[in-house]
PDB file of C-alpha atoms in Angstrom:
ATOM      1  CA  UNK A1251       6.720 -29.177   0.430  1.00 77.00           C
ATOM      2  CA  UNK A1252       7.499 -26.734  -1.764  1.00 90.00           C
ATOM      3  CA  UNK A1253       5.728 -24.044  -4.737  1.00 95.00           C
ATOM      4  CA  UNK A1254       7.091 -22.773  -7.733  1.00 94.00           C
ATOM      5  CA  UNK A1255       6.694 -19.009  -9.206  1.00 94.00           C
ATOM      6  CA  UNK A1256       6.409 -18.902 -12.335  1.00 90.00           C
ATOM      7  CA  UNK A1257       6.546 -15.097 -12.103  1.00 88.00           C
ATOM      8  CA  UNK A1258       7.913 -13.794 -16.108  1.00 87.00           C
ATOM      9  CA  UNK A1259       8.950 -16.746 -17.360  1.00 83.00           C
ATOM     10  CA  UNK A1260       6.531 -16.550 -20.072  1.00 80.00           C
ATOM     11  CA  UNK A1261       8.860 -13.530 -21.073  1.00 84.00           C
ATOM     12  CA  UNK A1262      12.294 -15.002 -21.085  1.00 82.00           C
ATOM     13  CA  UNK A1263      14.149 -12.507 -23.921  1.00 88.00           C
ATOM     14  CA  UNK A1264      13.031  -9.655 -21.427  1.00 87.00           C
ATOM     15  CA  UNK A1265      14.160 -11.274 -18.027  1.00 88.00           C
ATOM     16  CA  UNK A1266      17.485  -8.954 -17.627  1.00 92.00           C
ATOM     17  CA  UNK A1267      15.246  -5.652 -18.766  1.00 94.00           C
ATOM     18  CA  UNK A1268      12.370  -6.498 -16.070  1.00 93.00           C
ATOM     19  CA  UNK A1269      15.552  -7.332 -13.255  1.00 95.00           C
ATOM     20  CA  UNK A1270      16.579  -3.523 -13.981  1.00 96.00           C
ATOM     21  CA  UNK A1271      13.629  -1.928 -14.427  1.00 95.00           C
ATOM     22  CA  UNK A1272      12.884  -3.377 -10.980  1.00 96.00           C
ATOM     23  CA  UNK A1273      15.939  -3.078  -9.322  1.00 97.00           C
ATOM     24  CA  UNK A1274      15.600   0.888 -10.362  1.00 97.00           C
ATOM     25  CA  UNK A1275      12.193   0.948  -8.824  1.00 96.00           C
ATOM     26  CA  UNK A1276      12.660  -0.696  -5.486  1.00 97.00           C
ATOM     27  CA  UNK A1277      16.287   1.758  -5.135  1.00 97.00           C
ATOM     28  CA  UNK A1278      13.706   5.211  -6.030  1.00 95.00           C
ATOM     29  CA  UNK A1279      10.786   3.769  -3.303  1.00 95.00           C
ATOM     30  CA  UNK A1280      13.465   3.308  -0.752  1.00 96.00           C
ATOM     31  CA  UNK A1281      15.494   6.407  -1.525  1.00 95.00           C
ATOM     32  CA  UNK A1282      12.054   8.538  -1.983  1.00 92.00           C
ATOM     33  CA  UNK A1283      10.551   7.296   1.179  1.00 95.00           C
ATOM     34  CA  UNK A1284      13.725   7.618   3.112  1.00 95.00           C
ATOM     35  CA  UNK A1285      13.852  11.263   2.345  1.00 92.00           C
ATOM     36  CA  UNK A1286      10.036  11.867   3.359  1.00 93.00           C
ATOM     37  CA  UNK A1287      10.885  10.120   6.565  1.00 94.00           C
ATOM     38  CA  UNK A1288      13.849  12.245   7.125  1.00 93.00           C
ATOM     39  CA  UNK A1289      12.809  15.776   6.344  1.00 92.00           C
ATOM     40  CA  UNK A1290       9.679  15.158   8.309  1.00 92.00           C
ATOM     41  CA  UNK A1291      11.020  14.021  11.362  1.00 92.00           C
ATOM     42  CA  UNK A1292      14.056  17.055  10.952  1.00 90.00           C
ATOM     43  CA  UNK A1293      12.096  19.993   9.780  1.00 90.00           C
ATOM     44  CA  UNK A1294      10.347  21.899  12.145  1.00 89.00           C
ATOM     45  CA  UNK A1295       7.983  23.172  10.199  1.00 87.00           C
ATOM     46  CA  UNK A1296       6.557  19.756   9.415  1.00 91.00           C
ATOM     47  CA  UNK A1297       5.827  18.665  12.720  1.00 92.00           C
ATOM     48  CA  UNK A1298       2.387  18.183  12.760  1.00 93.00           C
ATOM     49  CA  UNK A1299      -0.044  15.415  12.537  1.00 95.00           C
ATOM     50  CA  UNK A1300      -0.752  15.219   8.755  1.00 92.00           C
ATOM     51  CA  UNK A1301       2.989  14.832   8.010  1.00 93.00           C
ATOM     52  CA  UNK A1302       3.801  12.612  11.187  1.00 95.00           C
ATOM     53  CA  UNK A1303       1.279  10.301   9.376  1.00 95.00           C
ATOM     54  CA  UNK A1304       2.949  10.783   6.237  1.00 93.00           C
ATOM     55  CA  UNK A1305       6.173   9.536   7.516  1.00 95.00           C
ATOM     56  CA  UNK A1306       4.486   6.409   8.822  1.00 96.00           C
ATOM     57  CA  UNK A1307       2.993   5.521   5.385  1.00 95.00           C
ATOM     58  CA  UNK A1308       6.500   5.983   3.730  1.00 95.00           C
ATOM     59  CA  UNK A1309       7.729   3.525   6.353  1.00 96.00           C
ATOM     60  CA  UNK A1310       4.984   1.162   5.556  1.00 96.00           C
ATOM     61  CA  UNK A1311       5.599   1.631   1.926  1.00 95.00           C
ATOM     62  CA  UNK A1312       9.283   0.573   2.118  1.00 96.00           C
ATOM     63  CA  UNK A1313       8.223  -2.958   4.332  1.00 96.00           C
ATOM     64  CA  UNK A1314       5.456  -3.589   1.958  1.00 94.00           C
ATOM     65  CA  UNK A1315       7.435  -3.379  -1.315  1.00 96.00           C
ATOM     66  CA  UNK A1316      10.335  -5.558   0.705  1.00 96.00           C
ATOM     67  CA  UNK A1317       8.038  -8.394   1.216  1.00 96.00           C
ATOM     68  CA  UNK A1318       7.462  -8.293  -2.617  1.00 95.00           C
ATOM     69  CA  UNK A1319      10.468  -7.203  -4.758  1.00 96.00           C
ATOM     70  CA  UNK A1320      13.755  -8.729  -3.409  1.00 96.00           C
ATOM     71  CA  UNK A1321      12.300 -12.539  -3.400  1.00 95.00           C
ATOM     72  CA  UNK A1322      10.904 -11.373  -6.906  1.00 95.00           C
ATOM     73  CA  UNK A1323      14.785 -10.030  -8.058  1.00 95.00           C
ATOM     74  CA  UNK A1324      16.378 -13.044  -6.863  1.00 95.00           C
ATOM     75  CA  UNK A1325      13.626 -15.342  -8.844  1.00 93.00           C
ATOM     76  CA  UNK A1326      14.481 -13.145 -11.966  1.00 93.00           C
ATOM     77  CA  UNK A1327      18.179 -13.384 -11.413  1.00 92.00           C
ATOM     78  CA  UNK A1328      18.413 -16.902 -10.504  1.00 90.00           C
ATOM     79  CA  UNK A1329      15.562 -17.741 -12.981  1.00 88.00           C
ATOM     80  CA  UNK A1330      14.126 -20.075 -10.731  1.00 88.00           C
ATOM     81  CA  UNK A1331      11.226 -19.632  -8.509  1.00 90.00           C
ATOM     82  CA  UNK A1332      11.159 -22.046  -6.086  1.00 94.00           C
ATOM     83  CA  UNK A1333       9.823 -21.305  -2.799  1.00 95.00           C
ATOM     84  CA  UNK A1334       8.824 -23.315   0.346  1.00 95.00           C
ATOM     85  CA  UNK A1335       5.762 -23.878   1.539  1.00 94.00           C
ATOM     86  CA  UNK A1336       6.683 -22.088   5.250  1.00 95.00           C
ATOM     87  CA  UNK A1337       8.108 -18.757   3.131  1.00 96.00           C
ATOM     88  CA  UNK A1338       5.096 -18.688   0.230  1.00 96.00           C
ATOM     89  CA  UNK A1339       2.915 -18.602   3.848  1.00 96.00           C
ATOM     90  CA  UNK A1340       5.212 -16.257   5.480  1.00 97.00           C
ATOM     91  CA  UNK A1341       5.360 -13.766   2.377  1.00 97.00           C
ATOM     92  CA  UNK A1342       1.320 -13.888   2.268  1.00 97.00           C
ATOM     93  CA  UNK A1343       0.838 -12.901   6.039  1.00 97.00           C
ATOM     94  CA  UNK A1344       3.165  -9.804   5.809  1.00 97.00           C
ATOM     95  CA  UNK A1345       1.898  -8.776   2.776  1.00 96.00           C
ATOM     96  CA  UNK A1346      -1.766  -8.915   3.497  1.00 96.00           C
ATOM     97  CA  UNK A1347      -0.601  -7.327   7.177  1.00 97.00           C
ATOM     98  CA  UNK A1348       1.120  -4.541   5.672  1.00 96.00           C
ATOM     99  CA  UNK A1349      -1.704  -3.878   2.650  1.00 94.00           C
ATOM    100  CA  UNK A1350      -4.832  -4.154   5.669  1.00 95.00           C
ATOM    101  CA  UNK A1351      -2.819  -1.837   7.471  1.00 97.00           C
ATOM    102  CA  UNK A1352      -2.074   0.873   4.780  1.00 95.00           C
ATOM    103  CA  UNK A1353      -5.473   0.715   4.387  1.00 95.00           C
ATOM    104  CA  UNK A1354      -6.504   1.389   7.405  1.00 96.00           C
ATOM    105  CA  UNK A1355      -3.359   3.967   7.682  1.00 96.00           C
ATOM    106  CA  UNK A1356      -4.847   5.749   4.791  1.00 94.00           C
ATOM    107  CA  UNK A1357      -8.280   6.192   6.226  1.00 96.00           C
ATOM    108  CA  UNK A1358      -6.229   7.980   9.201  1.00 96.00           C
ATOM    109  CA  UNK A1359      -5.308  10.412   7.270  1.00 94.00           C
ATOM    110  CA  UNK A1360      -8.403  11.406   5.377  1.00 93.00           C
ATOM    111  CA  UNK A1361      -9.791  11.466   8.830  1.00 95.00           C
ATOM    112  CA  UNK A1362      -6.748  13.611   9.830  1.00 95.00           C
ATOM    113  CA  UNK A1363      -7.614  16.093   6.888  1.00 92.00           C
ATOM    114  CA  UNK A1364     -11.630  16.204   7.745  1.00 94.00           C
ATOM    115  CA  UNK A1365     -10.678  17.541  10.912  1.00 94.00           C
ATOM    116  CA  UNK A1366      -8.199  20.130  10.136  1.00 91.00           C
ATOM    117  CA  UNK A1367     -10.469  21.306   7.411  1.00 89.00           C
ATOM    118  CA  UNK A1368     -14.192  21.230   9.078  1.00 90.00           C
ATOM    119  CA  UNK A1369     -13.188  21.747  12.577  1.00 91.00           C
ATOM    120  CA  UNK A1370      -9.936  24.017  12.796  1.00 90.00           C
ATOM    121  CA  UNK A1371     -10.358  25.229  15.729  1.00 91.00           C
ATOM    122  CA  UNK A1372     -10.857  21.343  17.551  1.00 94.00           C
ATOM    123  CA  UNK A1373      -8.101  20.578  15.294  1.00 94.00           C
ATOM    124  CA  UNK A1374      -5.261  20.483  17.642  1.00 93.00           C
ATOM    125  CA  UNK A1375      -7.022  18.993  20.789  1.00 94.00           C
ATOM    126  CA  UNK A1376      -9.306  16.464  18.211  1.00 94.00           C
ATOM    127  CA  UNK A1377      -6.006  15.285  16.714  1.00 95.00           C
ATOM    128  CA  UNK A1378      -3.045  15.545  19.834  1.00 95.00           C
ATOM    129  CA  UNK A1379       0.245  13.636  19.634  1.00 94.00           C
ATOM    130  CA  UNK A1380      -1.302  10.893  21.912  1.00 96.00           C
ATOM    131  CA  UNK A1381      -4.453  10.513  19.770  1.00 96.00           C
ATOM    132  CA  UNK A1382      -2.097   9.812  16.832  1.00 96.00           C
ATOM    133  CA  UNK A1383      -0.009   7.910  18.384  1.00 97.00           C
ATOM    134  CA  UNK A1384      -2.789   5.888  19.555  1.00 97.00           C
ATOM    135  CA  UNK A1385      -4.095   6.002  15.995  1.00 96.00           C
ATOM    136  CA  UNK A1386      -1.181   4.700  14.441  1.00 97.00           C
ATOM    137  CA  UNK A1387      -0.543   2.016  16.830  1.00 97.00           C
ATOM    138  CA  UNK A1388      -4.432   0.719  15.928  1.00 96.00           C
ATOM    139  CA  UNK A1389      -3.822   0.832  12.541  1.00 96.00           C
ATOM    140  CA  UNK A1390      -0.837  -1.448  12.692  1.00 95.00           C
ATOM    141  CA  UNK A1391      -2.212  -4.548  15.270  1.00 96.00           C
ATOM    142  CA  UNK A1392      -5.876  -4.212  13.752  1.00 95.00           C
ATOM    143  CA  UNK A1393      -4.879  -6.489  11.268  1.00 95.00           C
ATOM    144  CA  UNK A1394      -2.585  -9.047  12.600  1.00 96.00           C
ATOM    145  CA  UNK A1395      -4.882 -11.529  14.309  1.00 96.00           C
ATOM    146  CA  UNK A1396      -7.288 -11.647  11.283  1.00 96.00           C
ATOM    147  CA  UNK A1397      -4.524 -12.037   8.482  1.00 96.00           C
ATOM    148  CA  UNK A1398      -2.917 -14.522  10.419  1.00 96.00           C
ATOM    149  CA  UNK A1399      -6.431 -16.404  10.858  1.00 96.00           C
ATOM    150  CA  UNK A1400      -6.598 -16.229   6.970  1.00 95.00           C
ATOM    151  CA  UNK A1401      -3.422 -17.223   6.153  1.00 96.00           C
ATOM    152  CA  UNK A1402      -3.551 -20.596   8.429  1.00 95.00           C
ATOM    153  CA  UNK A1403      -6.735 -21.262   7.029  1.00 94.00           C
ATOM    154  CA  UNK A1404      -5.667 -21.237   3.060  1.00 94.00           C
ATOM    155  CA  UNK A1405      -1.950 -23.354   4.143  1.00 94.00           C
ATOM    156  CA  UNK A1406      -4.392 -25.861   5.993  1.00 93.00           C
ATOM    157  CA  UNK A1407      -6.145 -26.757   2.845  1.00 91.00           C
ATOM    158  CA  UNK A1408      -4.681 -29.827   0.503  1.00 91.00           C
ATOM    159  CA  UNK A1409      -2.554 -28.974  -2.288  1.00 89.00           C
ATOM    160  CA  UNK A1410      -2.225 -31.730  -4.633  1.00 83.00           C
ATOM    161  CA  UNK A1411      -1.915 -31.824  -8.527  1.00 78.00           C
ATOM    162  CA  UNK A1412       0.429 -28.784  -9.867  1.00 86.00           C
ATOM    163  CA  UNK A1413       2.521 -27.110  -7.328  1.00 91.00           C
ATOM    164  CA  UNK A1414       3.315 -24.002 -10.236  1.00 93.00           C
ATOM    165  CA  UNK A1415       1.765 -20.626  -8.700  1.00 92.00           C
ATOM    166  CA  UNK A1416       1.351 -18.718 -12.405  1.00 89.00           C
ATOM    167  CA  UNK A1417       2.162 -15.519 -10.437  1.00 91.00           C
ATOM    168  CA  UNK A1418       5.257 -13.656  -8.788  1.00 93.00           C
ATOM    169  CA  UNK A1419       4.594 -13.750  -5.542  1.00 95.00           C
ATOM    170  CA  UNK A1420       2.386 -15.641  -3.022  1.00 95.00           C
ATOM    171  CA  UNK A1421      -1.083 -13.622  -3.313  1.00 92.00           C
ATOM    172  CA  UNK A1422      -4.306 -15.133  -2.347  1.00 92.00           C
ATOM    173  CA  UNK A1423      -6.161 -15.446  -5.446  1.00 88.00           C
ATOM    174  CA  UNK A1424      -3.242 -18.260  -7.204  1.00 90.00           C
ATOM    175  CA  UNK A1425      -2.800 -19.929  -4.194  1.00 92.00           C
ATOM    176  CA  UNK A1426      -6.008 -20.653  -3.725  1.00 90.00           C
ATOM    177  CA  UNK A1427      -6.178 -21.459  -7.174  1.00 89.00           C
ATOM    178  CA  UNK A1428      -3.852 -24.763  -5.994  1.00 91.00           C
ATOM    179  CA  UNK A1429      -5.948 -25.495  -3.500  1.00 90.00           C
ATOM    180  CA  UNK A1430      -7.914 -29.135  -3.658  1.00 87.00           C
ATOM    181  CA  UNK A1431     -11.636 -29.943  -2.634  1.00 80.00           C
ATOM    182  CA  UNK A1432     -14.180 -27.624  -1.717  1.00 84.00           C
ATOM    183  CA  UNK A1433     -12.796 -23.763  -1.161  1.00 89.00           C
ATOM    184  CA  UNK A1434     -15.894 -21.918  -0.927  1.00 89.00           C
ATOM    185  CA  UNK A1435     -15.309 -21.079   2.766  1.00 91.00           C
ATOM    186  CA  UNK A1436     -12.487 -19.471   1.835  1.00 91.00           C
ATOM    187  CA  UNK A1437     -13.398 -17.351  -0.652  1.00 90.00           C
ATOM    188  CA  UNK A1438     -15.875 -15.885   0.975  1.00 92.00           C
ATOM    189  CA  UNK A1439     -13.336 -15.345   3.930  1.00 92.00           C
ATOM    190  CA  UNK A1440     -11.374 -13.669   1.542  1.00 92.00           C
ATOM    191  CA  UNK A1441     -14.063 -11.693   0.636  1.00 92.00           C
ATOM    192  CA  UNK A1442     -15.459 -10.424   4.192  1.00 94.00           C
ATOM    193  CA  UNK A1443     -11.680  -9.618   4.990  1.00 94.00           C
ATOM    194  CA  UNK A1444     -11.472  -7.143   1.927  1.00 92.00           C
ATOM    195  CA  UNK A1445     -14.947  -6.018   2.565  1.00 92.00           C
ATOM    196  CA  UNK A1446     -13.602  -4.965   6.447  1.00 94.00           C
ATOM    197  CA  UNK A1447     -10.160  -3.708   5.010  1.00 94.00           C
ATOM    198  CA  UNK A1448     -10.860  -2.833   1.658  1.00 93.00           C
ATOM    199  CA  UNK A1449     -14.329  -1.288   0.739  1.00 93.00           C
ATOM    200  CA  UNK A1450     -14.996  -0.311   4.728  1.00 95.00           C
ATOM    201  CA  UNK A1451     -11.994   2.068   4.441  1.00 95.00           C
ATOM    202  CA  UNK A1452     -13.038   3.463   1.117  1.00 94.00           C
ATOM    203  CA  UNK A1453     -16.669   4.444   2.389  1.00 95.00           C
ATOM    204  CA  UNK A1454     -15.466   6.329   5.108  1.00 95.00           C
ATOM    205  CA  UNK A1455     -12.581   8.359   3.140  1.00 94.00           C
ATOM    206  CA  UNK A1456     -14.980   9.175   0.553  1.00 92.00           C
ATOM    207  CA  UNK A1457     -17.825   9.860   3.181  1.00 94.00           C
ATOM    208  CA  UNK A1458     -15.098  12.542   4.729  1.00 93.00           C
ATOM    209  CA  UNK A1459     -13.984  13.791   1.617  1.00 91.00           C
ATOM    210  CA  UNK A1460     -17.635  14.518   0.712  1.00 91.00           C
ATOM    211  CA  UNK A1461     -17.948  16.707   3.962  1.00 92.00           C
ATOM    212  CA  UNK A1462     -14.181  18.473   3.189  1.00 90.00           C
ATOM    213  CA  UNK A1463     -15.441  19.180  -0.066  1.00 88.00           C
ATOM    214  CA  UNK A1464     -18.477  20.451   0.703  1.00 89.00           C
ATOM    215  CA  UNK A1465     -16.956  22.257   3.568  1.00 87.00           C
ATOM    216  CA  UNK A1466     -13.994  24.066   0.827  1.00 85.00           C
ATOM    217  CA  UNK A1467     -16.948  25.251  -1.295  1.00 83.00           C
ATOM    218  CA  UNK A1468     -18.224  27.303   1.464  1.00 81.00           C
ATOM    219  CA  UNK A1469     -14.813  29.222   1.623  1.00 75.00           C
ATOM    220  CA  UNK A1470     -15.354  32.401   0.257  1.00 72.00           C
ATOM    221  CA  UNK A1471     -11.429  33.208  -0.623  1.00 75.00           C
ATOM    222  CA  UNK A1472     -10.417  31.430  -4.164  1.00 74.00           C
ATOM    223  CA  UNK A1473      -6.877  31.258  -2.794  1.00 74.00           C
ATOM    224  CA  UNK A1474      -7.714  29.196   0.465  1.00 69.00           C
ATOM    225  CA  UNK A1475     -10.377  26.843  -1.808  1.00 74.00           C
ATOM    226  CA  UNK A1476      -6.814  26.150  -3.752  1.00 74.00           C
ATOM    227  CA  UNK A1477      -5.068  25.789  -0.823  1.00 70.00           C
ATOM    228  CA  UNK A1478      -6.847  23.161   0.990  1.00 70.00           C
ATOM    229  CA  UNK A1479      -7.892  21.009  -2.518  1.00 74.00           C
ATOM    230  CA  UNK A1480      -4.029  21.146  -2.959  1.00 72.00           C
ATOM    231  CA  UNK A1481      -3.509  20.109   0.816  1.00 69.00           C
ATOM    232  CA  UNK A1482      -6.123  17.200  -0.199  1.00 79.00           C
ATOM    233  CA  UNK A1483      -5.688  16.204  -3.965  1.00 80.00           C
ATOM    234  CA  UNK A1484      -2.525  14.045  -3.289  1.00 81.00           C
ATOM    235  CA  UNK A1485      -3.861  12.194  -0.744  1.00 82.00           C
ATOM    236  CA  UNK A1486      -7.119  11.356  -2.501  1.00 86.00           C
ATOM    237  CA  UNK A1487      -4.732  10.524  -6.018  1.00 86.00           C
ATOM    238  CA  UNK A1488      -3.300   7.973  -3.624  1.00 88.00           C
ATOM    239  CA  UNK A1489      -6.791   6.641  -2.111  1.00 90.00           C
ATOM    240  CA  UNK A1490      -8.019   5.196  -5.628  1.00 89.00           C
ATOM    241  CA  UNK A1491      -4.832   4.236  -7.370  1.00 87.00           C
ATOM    242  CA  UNK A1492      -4.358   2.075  -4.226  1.00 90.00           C
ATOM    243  CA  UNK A1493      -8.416   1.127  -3.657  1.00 90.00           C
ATOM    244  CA  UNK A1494      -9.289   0.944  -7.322  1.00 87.00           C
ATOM    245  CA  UNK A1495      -6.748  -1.862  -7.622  1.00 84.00           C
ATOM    246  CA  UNK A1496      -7.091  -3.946  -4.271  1.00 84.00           C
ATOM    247  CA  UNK A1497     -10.636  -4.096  -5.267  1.00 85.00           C
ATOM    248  CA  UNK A1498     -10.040  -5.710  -8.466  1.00 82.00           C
ATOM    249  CA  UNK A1499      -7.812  -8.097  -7.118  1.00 80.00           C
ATOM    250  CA  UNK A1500      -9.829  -9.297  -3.954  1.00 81.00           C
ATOM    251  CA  UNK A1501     -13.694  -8.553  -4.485  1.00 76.00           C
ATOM    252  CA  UNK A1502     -13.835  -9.805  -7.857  1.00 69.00           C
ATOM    253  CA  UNK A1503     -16.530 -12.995  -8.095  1.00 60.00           C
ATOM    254  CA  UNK A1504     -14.346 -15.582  -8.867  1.00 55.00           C
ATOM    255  CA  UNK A1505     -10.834 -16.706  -8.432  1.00 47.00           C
ATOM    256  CA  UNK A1506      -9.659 -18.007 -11.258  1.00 49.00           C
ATOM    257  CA  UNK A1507     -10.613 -14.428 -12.896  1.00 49.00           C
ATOM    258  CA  UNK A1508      -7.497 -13.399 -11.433  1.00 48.00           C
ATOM    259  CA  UNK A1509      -4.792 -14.447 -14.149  1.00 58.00           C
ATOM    260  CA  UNK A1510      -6.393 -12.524 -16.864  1.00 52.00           C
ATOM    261  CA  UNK A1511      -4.934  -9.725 -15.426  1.00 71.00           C
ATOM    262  CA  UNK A1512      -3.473 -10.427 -12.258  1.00 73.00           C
ATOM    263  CA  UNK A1513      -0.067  -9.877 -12.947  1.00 83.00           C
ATOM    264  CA  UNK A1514      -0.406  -6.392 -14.694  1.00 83.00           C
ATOM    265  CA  UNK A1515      -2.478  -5.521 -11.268  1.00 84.00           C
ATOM    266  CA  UNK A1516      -0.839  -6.608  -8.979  1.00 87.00           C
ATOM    267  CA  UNK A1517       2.882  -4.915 -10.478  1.00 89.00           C
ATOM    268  CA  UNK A1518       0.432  -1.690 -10.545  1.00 87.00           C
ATOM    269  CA  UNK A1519      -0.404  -2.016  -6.728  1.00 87.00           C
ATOM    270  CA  UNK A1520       3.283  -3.584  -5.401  1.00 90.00           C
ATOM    271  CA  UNK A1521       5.541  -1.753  -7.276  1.00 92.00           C
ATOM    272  CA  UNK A1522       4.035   1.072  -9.457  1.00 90.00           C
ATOM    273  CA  UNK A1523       1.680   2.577  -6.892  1.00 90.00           C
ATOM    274  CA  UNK A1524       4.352   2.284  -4.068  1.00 92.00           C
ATOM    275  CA  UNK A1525       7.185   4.211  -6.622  1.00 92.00           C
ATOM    276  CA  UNK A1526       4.669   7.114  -7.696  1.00 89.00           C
ATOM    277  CA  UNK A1527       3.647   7.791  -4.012  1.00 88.00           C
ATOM    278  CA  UNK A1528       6.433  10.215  -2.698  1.00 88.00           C
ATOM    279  CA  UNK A1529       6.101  11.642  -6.144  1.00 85.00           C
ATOM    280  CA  UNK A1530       2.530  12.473  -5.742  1.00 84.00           C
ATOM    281  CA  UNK A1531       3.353  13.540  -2.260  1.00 82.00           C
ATOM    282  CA  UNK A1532       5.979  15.890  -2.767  1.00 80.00           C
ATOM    283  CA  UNK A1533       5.976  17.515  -5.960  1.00 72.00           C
ATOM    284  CA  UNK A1534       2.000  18.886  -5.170  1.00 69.00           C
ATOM    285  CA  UNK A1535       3.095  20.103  -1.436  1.00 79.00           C
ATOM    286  CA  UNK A1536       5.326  23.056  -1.351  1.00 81.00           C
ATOM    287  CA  UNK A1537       5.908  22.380   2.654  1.00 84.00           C
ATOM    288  CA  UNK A1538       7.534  19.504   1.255  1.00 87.00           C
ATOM    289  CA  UNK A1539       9.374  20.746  -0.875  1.00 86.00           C
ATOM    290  CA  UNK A1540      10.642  23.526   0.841  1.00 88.00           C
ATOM    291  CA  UNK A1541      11.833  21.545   3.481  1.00 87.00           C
ATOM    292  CA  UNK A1542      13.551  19.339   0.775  1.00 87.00           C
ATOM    293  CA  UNK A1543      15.245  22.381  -0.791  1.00 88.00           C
ATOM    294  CA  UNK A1544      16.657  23.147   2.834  1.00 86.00           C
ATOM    295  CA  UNK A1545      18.080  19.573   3.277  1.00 83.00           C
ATOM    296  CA  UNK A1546      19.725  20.100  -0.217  1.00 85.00           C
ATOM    297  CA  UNK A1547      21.327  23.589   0.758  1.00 84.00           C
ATOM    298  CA  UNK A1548      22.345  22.252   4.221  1.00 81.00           C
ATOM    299  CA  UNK A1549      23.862  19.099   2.417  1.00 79.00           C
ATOM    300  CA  UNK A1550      25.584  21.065   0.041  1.00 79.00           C
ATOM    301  CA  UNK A1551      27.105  23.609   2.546  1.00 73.00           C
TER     302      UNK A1551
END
């Protein structure tokens, strides 16, 4: 009826360090992503479709880490990790949801850069408020039917034997690892869902980034080469911190690879990717951060 995380009980001496640590984290992602929202939805200046996307990632960012850290501080806190069998299901779906979608979100925006840099001019009837709207609407529902196929296929399966999930929240991989009798259908379900979400999306942002690339070389000013490798560098920083590690969590061969590493991974992708984001974001765009030295004055006036 019910699992238990483990999540750092191996580490008790450091339980109250690792409850602020990530208590400080989760209060700088929502803070961080609160202000991108805010200034990009105020400032004129920042009210086109690069930074309307922007805003929608920060939004995403802020459900995505909720999923994850507040069950996480309350396990640490209460130092147990007991979790039902309904909520370890529930905490999967949103979390695979949210991840397929920023994904997908992510590919938007490298799509959304490919045509302001290689087709300017088409730029604003390619990428219009309804085409982003639309965008951003199929980004979000592309992935709900097929995460919540997965999900009721892995909490259909038997669990029997140890009900301990060596991990700190319910990912695939140590679930799975739970699971009795014959799981090969499901791991290679898992696998053809992070093939779709995960290495489909990379292929195409690195297929348009190899055509922006190509396409800032041409530019014979230095300064506007610098400008628009500075418009993209952030987002592409971004694209493999967040690729690099979803790939080494859900394409790897086998399973039970996973606890090697799969705590140190999966704190990069749910908590340390997620807090250096509106860092990467803001300090290398000075629209940004001129609009946040506005809010400042205003706030201070």
């Amino acid at each position: 009826m019910e699992f238990v995380l483990l999540g750092f009980s191996d580490i008790p001496n450091l339980h109250w360090i690792l409850f602020g640590i990530f208590l400080l984290m989760y209060l700088t992602i929502l803070m961080c992503n609160s202000i991108i929202i805010l200034i990009t939805k105020t400032d004129p200046a920042l009210q086109t479709p690069m930074y309307f996307f922007l805003s929608n990632l920060s939004f995403l960012e802020i459900c995505y880490v909720t999923i994850i850290i507040p069950r996480m501080l309350m396990d640490i806190w209460t130092q147990k990790g007991n979790i039902s069998l309904f909520a370890c299901a529930t905490q999967m779906c949103f979390f695979l949801m949210l991840g397929g979608t920023e994904c997908l979100l992510l590919t938007v925006m490298a799509y959304d850069r490919y045509v302001a840099i290689c087709k300017p001019l088409q730029y604003p009837l390619v990428m219009n408020h309804k085409v982003c709207i639309q965008l951003i609407v199929a980004s979000w529902i592309t992935t709900i039917p097929v995460v919540i196929g997965e999900t009721c296929q892995i909490f259909l399966l038997p669990f029997c034997g140890s009900n301990t999930i060596n991990h700190f929240f319910c990912d695939v991989p140590p679930v799975l690892k739970l699971a009795c009798g014959n799981i090969f259908v499901n791991e290679i379900t898992v696998h053809v869902v992070a093939v779709v979400f995960i290495t489909v999306p990379f292929l195409l942002i690195v297929i348009s980034y190899g055509k922006i690339i190509s396409n800032i070389l041409k530019l014979s000013s230095a300064r506007g080469r610098a400008k628009a490798f500075s418009t993209c560098s952030s987002h592409l920083i971004v694209v493999v911190l967040f690729f690099g590690a979803g790939t080494i969590t859900y394409l790897q061969p086998k399973p039970h690879q996973f606890q090697r590493m799969g705590k140190l991974i999966s704190l990069f992708y749910t908590i340390l990717i997620p807090t250096l984001n509106p860092m990467i974001y803001t300090l290398r765009n000075k629209d940004i951060m001129e609009a946040l030295r506005k809010l400042l004055a205003k706030s201070l006036t």
